[in-house]
mmCIF file of C-alpha atoms in Angstrom:
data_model
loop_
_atom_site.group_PDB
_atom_site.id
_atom_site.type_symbol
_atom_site.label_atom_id
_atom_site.label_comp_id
_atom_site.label_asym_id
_atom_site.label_seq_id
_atom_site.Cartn_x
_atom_site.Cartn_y
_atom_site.Cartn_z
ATOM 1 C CA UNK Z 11 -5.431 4.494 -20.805
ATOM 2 C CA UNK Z 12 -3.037 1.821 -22.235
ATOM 3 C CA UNK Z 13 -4.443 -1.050 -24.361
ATOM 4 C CA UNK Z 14 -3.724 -3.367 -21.532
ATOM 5 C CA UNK Z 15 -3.446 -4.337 -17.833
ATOM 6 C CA UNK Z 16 -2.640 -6.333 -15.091
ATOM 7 C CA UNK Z 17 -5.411 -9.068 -14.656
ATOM 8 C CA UNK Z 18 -5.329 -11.343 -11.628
ATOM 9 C CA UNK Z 19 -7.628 -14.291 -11.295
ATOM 10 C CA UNK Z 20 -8.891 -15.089 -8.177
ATOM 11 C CA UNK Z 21 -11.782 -17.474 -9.816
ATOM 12 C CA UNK Z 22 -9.238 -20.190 -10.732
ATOM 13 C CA UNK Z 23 -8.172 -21.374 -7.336
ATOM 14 C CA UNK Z 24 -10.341 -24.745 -6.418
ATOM 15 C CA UNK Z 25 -10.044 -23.921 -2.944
ATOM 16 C CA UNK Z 26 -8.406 -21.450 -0.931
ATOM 17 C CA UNK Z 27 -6.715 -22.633 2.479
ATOM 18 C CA UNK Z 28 -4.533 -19.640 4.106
ATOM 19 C CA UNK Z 29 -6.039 -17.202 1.501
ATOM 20 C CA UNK Z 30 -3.781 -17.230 -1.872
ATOM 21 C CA UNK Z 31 -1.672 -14.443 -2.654
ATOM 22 C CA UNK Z 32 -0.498 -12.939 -5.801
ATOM 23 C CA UNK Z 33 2.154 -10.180 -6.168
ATOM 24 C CA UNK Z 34 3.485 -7.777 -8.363
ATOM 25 C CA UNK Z 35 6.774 -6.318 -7.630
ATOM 26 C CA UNK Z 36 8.053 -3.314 -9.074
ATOM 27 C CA UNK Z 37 11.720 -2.555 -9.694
ATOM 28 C CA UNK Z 38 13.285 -0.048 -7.536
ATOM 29 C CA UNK Z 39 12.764 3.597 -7.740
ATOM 30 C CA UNK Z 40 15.187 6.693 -6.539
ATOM 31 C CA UNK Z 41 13.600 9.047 -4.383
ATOM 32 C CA UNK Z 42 16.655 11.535 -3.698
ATOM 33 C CA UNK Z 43 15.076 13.711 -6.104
ATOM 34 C CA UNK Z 44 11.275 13.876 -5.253
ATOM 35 C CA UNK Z 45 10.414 15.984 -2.324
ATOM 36 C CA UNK Z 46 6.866 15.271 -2.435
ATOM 37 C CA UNK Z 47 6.237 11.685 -4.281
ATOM 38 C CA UNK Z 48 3.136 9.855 -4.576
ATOM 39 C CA UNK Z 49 2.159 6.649 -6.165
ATOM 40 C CA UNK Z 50 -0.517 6.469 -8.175
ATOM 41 C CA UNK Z 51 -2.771 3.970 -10.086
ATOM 42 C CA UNK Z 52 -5.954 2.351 -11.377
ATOM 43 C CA UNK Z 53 -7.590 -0.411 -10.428
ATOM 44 C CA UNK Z 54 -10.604 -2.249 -11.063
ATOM 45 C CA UNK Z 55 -12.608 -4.963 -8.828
ATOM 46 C CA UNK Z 56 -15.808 -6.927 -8.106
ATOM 47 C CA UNK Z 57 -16.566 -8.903 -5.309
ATOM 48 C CA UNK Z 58 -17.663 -12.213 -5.698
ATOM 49 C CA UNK Z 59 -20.478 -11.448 -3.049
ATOM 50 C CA UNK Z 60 -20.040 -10.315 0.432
ATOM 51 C CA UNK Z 61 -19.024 -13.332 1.680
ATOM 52 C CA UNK Z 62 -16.442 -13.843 -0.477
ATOM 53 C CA UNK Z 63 -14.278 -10.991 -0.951
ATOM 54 C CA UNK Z 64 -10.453 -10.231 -1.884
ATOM 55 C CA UNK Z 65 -8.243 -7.140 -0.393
ATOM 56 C CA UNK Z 66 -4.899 -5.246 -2.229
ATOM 57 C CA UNK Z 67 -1.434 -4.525 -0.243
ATOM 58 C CA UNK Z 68 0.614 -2.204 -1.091
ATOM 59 C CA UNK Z 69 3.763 -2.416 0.428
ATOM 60 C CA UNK Z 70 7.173 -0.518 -0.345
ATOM 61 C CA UNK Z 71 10.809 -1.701 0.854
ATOM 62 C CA UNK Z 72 13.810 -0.114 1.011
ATOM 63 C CA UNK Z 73 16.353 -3.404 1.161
ATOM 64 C CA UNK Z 74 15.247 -4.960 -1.708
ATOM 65 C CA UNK Z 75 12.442 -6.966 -0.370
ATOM 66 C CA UNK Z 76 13.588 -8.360 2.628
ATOM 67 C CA UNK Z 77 11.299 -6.276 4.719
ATOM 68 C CA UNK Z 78 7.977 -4.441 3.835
ATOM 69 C CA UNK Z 79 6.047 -1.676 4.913
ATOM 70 C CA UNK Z 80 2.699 -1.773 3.762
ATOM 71 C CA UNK Z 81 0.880 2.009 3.058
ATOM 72 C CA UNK Z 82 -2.845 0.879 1.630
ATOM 73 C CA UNK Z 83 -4.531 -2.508 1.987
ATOM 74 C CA UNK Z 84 -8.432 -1.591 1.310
ATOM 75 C CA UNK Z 85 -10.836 -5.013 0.724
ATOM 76 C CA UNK Z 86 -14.382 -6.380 -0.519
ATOM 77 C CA UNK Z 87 -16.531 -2.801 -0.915
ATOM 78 C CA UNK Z 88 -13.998 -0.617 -0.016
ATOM 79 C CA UNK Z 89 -12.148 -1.990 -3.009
ATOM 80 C CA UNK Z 90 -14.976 -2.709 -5.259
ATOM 81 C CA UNK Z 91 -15.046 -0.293 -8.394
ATOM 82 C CA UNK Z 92 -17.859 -2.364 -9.789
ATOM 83 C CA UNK Z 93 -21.548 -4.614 -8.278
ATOM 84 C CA UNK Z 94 -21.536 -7.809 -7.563
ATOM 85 C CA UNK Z 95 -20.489 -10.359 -9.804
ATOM 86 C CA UNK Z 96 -20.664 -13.861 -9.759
ATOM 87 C CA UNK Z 97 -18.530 -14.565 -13.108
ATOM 88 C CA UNK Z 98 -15.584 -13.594 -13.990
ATOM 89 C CA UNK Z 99 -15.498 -10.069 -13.904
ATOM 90 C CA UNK Z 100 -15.000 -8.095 -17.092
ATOM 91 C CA UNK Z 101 -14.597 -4.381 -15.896
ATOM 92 C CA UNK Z 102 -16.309 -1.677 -18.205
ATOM 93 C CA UNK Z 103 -14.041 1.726 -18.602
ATOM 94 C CA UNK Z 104 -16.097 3.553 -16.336
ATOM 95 C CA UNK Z 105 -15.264 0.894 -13.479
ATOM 96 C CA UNK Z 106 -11.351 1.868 -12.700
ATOM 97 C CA UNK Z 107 -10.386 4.098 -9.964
ATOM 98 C CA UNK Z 108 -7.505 6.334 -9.532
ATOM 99 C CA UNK Z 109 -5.629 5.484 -6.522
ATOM 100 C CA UNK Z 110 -3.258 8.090 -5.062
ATOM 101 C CA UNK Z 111 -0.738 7.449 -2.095
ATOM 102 C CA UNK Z 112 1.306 10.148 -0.253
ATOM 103 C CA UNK Z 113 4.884 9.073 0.152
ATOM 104 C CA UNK Z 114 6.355 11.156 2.611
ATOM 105 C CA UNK Z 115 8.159 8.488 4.514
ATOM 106 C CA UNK Z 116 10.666 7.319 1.691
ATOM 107 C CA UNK Z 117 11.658 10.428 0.771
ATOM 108 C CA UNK Z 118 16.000 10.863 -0.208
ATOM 109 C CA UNK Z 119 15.508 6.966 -0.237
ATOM 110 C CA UNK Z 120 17.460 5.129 -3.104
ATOM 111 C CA UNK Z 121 16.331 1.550 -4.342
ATOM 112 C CA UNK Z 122 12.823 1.812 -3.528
ATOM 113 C CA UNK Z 123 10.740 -1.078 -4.381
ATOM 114 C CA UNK Z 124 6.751 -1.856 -4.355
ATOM 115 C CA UNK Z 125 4.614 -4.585 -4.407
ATOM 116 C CA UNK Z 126 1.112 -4.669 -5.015
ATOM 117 C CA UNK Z 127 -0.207 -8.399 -2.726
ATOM 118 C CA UNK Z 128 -3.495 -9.593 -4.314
ATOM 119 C CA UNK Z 129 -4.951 -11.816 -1.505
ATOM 120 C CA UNK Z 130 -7.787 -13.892 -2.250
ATOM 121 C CA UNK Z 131 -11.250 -14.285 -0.313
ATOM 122 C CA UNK Z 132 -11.983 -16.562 -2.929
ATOM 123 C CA UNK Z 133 -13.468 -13.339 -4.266
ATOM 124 C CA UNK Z 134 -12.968 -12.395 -8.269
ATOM 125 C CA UNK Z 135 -11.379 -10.982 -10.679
ATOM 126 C CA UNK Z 136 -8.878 -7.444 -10.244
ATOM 127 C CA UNK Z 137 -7.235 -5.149 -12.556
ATOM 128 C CA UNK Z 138 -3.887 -3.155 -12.060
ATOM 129 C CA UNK Z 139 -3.026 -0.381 -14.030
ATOM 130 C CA UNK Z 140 -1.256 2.792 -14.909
ATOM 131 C CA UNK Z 141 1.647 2.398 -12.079
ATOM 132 C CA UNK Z 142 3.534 5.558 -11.582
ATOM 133 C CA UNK Z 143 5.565 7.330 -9.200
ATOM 134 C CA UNK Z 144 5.741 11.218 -9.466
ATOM 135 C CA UNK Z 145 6.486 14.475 -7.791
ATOM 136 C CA UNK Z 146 3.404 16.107 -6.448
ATOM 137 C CA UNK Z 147 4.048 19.809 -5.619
ATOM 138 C CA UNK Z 148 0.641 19.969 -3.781
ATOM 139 C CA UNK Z 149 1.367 17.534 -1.191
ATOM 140 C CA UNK Z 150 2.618 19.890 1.833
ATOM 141 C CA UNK Z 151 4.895 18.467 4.819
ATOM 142 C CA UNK Z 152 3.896 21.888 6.364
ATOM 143 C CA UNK Z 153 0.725 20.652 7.314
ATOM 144 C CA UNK Z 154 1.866 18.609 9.310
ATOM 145 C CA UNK Z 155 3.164 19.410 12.638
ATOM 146 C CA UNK Z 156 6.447 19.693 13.245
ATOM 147 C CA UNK Z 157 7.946 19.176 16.375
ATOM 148 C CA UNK Z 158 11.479 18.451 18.251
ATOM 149 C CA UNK Z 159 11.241 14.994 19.469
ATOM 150 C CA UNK Z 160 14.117 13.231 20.663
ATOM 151 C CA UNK Z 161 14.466 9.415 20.724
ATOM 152 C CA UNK Z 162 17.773 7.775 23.086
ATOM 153 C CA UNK Z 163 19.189 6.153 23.325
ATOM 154 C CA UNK Z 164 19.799 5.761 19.737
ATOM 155 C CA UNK Z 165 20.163 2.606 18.380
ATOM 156 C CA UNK Z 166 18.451 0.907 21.197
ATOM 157 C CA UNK Z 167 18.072 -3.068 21.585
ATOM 158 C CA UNK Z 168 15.639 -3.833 24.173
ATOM 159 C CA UNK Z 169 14.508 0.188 25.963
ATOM 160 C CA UNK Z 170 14.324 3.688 24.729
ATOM 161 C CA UNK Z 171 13.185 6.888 25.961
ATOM 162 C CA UNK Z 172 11.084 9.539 23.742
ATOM 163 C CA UNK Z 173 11.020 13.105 24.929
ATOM 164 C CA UNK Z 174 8.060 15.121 23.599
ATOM 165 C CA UNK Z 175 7.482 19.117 23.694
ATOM 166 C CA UNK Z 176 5.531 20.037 26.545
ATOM 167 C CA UNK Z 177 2.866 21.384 24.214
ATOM 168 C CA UNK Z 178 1.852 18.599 21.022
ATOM 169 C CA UNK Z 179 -1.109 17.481 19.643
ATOM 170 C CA UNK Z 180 -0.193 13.777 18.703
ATOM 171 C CA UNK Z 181 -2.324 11.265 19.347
ATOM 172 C CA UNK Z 182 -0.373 8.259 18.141
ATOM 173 C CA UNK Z 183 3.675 7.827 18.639
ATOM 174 C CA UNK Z 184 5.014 4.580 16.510
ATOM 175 C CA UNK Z 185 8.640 3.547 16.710
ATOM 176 C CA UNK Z 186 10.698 2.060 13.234
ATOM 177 C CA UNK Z 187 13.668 0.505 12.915
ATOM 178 C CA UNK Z 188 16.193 1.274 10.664
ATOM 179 C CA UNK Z 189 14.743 -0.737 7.694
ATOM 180 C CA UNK Z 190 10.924 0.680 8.351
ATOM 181 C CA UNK Z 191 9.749 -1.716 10.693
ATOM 182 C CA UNK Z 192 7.395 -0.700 13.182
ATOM 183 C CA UNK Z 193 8.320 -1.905 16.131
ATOM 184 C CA UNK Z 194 6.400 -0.007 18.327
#
């Protein structure tokens, strides 16, 4: 919608040990008054070919950038908006997608900063636009189950417990520290 974007190059690098990375960092956002935010944005992409191909991070932190917790990473065809292309890619308007990502996690969380991580496959060209963060009444925490779940003890260093109801349905359990780090 806007007369310009964010363009990153992935065609100029003459080689590409440890796959390059470029990032975009955001400035930080308050969350203590969205109770259901979601990110959203466009983006356009081409792969190279299917041997070469690049992938998008998007990460948020909550201590300024010291740690990050990553909430989409798609690559090569799942992030291709666009064929094949074996120039620089020059996206046409009907080429961008609309990205949207639940935030549910950060909610009531002040100084909330993002980064979008470009790494290359030695892949092509990719677009970033329309960045925003907004309330989105139709996202529901009340489909998702809620349960009493008890974690202790709490902090822990090196062993806690977690006590379940008898009855759930979860089929994963992960563990975060207090900065969002799974570690678990």
């Amino acid at each position: 919608a806007s007369a310009s974007s964010i363009y990153i190059d992935n065609t100029v690098y003459a080689s590409n040990p440890n796959k390059k990375r470029d990032a975009l960092i955001t400035g930080a956002y308050d969350f203590t008054t969205l109770s259901q935010p979601e990110m959203r944005f466009d983006v356009a992409y081409a792969q190279y070919s299917a041997q070469r191909s690049d992938s998008l991070n998007v990460y948020y932190s909550r201590d300024c950038g010291s740690n990050w917790i990553k909430i989409w990473n798609p690559s090569g065809s799942h992030l291709a908006t666009g064929p094949f292309q074996t120039d620089s890619f020059l996206h046409t308007a009907s080429q961008w997608k609309t990205v949207s990502i639940p935030l549910l996690n950060p909610v009531g969380q002040t100084n909330l900063s993002f980064k979008f991580e470009h790494v290359t496959g030695w892949g092509n060209a990719m677009y970033l636009d329309n960045i925003n963060v907004q309330n989105n009444a139709a996202l529901s925490v009340a489909a998702v189950e809620k349960a009493s779940i008890k974690v202790f003890p709490n902090p822990a260093s090196n062993m806690a417990a977690v006590r379940l109801p008898q009855s759930h349905s979860f089929k994963q359990l992960q563990i975060v520290n207090n900065v969002g780090q799974v570690v678990y």
